[in-house]
CSV table of C-alpha atoms and ligand atoms in Angstrom, one decimal:
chain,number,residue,atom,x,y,z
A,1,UNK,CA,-103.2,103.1,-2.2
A,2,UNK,CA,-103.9,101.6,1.7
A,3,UNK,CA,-104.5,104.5,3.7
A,4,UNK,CA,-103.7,105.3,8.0
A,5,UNK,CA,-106.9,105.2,10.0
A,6,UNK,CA,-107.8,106.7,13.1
A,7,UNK,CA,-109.8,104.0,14.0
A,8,UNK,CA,-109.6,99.9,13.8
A,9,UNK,CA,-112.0,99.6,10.9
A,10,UNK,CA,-110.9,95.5,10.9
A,11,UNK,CA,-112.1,95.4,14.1
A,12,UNK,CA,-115.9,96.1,13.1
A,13,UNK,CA,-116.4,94.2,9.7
A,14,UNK,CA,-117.8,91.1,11.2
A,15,UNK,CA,-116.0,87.8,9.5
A,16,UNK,CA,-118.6,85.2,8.8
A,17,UNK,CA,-116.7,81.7,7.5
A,18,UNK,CA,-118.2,79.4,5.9
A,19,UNK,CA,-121.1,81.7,3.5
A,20,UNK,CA,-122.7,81.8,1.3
A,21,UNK,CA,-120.9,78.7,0.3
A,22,UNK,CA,-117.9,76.5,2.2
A,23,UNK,CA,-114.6,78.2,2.3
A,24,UNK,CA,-115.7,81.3,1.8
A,25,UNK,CA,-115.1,84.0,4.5
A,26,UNK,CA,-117.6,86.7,4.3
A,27,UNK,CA,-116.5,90.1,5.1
A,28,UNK,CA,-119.9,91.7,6.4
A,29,UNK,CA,-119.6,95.8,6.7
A,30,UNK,CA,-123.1,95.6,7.7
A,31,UNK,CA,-121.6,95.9,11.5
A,32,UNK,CA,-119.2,98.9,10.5
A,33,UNK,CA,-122.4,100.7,8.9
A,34,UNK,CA,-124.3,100.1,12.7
A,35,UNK,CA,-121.6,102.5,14.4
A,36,UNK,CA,-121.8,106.4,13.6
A,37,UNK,CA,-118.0,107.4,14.0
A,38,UNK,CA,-116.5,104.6,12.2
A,39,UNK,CA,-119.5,105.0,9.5
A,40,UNK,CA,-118.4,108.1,9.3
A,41,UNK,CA,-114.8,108.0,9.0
A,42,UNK,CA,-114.9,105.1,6.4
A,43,UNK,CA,-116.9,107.2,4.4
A,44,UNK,CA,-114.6,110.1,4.9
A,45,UNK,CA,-111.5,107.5,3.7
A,46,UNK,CA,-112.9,106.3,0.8
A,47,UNK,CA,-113.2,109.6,-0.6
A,48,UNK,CA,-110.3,111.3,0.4
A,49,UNK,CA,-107.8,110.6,-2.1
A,50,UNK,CA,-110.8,111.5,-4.9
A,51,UNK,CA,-111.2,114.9,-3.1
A,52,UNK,CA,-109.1,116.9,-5.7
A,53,UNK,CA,-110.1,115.1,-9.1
A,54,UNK,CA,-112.4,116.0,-11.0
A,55,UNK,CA,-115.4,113.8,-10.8
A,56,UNK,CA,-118.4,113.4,-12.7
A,57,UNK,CA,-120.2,110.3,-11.7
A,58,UNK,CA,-120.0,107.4,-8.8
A,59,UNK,CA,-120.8,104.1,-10.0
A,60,UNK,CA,-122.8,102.1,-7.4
A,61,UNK,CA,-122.3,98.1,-7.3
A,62,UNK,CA,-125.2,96.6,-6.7
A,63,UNK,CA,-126.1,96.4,-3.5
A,64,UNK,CA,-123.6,96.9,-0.6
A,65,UNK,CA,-121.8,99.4,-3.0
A,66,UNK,CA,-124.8,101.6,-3.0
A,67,UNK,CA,-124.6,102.1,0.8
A,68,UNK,CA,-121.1,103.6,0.2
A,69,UNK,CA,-121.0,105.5,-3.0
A,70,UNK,CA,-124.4,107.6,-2.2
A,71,UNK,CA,-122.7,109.8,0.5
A,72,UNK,CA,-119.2,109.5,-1.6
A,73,UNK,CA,-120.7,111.2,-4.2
A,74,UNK,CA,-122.6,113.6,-1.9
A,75,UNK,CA,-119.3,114.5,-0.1
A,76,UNK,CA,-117.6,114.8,-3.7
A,77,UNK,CA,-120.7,116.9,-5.4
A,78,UNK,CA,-121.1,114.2,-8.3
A,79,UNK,CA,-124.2,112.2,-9.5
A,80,UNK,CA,-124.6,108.8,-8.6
A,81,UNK,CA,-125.3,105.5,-11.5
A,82,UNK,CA,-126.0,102.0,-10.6
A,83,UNK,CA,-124.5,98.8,-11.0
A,84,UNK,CA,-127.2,96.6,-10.8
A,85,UNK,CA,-128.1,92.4,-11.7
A,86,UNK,CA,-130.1,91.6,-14.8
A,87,UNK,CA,-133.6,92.0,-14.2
A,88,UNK,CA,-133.6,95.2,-12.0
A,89,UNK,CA,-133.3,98.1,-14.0
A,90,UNK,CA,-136.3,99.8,-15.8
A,91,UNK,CA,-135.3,101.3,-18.8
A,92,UNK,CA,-132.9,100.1,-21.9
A,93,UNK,CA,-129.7,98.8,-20.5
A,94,UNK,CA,-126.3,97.7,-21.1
A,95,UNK,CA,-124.9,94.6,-19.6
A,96,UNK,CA,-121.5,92.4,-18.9
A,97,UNK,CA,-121.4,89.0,-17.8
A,98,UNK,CA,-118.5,87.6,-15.4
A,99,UNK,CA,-118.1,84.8,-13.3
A,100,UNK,CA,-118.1,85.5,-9.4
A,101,UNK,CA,-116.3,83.8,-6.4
A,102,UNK,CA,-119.6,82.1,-5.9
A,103,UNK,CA,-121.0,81.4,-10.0
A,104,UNK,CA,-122.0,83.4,-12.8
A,105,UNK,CA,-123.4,86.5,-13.1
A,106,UNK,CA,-124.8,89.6,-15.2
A,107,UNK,CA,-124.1,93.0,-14.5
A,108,UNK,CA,-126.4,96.0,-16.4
A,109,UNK,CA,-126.4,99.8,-16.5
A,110,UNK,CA,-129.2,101.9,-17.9
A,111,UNK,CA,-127.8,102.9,-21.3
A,112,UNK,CA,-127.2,106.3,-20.8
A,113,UNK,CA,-126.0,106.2,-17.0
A,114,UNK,CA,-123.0,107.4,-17.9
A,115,UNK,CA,-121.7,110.0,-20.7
A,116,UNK,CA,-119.5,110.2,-22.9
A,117,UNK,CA,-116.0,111.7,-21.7
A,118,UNK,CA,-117.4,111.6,-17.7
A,119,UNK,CA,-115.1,111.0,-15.5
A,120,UNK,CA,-116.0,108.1,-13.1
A,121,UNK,CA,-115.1,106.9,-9.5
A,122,UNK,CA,-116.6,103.2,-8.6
A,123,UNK,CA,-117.3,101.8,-5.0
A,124,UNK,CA,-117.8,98.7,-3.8
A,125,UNK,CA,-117.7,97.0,-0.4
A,126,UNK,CA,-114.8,94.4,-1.0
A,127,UNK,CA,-112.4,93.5,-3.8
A,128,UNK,CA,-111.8,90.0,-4.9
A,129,UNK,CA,-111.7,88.8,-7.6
A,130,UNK,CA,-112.0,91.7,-9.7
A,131,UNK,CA,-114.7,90.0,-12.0
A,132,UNK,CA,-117.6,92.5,-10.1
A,133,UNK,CA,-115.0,95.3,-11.1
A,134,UNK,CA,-113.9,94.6,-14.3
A,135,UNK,CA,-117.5,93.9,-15.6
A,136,UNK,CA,-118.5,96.9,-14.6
A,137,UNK,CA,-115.2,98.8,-16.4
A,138,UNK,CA,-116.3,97.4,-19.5
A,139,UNK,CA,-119.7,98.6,-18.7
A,140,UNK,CA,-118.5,102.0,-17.6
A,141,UNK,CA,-116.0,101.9,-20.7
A,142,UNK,CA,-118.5,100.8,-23.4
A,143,UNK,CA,-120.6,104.3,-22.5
A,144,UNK,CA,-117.6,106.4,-23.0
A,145,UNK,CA,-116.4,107.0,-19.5
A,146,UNK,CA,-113.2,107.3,-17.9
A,147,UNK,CA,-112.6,105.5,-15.1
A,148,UNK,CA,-110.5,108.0,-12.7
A,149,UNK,CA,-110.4,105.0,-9.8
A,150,UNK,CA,-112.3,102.6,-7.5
A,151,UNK,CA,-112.6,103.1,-3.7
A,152,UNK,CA,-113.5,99.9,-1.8
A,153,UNK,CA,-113.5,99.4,1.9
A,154,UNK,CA,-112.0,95.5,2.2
A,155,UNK,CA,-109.1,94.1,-0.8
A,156,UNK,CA,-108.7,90.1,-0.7
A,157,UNK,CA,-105.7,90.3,-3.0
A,158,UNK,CA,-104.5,86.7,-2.6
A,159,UNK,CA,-108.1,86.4,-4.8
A,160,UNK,CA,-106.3,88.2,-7.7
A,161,UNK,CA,-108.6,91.5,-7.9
A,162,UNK,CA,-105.8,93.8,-7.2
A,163,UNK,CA,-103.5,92.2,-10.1
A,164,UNK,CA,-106.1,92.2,-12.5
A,165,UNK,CA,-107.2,95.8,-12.0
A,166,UNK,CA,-103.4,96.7,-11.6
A,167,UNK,CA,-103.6,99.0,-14.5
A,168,UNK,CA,-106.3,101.5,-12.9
A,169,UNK,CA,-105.7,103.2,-9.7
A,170,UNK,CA,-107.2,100.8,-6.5
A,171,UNK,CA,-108.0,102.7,-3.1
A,172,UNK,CA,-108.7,100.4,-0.3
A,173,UNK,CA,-109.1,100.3,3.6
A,174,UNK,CA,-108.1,97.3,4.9
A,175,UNK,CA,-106.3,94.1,3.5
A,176,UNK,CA,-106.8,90.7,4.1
A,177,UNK,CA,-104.4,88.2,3.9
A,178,UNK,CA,-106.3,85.0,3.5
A,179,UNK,CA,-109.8,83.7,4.0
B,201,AMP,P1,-115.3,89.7,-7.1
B,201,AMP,O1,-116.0,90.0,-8.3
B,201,AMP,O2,-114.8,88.3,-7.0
B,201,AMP,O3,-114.2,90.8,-6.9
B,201,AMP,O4,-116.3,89.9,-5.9
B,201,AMP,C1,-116.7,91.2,-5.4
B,201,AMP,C2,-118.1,91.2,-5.1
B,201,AMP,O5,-118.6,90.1,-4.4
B,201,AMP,C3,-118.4,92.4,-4.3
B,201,AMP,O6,-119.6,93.0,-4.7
B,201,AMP,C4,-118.6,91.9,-2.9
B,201,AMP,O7,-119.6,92.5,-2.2
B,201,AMP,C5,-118.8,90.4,-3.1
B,201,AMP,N1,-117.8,89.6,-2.3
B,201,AMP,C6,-116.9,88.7,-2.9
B,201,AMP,N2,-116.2,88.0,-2.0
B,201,AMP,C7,-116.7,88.5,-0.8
B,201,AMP,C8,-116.3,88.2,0.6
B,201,AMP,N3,-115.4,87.3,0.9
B,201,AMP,N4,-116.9,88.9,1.5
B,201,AMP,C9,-117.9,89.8,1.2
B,201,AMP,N5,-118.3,90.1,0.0
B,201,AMP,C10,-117.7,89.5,-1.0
């Protein structure tokens, strides 16, 4: 699901090779977020196709995925949940391990973020692997939740997310090619 944009979104997500580790291309939104219009109209695309569902909950990915979700969510009337690394939430949690373009990780949720039978968009800024994304399905899954889609701004699908999430229905911006 690649939508038409209005505006060069590519053109302001700053590409910074080589980080965190050689190799890798970082796709920083940071520089999208800095500009009001396109801020706006990214935000504006990622909900879009959600518009009409029926949506309980956005699930945040910890961290740039919060930036995005928040006014998602507010657009779409829904609460918001977080995605966040072990350690960092307060009460009883849930959580998923995975490993990551760049090493291992753990993902938690508080235990009753989500519940049972909600129906569940999740953002994040960029799709890669899918590990991020498929942790937190489990995650999302494992509290009774049904995932209705993910929205993300950038898709790396020569990294295999796409594939892997084949089965659920993936939104996305803009598409890379390569690193
Ligand atoms: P993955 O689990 O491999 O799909 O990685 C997705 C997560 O890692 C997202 O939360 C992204 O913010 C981050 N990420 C992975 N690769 C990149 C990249 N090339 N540029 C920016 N963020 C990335």
């Amino acid at each position: 699901m690649k939508c038409i944009l209005k505006m060069d979104i590519r053109s302001h997500i700053r590409e910074v090779p080589d980080w965190p580790t050689p190799g890798v291309s970082f796709k920083d939104i940071t520089t999208l977020l800095e500009d009001p219009k396109i801020f706006r109209e990214v935000i504006d695309k990622l909900t879009q196709p959600f518009e009409s569902k029926k949506i309980d909950k956005v699930v945040a990915i910890d961290a740039r995925g919060f930036l995005l979700a928040t006014p998602i969510a507010y657009k779409i009337g829904s609460g918001v949940c977080l995605v966040r690394k072990k350690g960092k939430l307060p009460y009883k949690t849930i959580e998923e391990s995975y490993q990551k373009e760049y090493g291992p990780d753990t993902l938690t949720m508080h235990e009753d973020t989500v519940k049972s039978g909600e129906r569940v968009l999740i953002v994040d800024d960029v799709l890669a692997t899918g590990g991020t994304m498929a942790a937190t399905i489990r995650m999302v899954e494992r509290l009774g939740g049904k995932v209705v889609g993910m929205s993300f701004i950038v898709n790396l699908p020569f990294l295999g997310g796409e594939q892997k999430l084949s089965q659920y229905p993936i939104h996305y911006l803009v598409a890379y090619n390569h690193e």
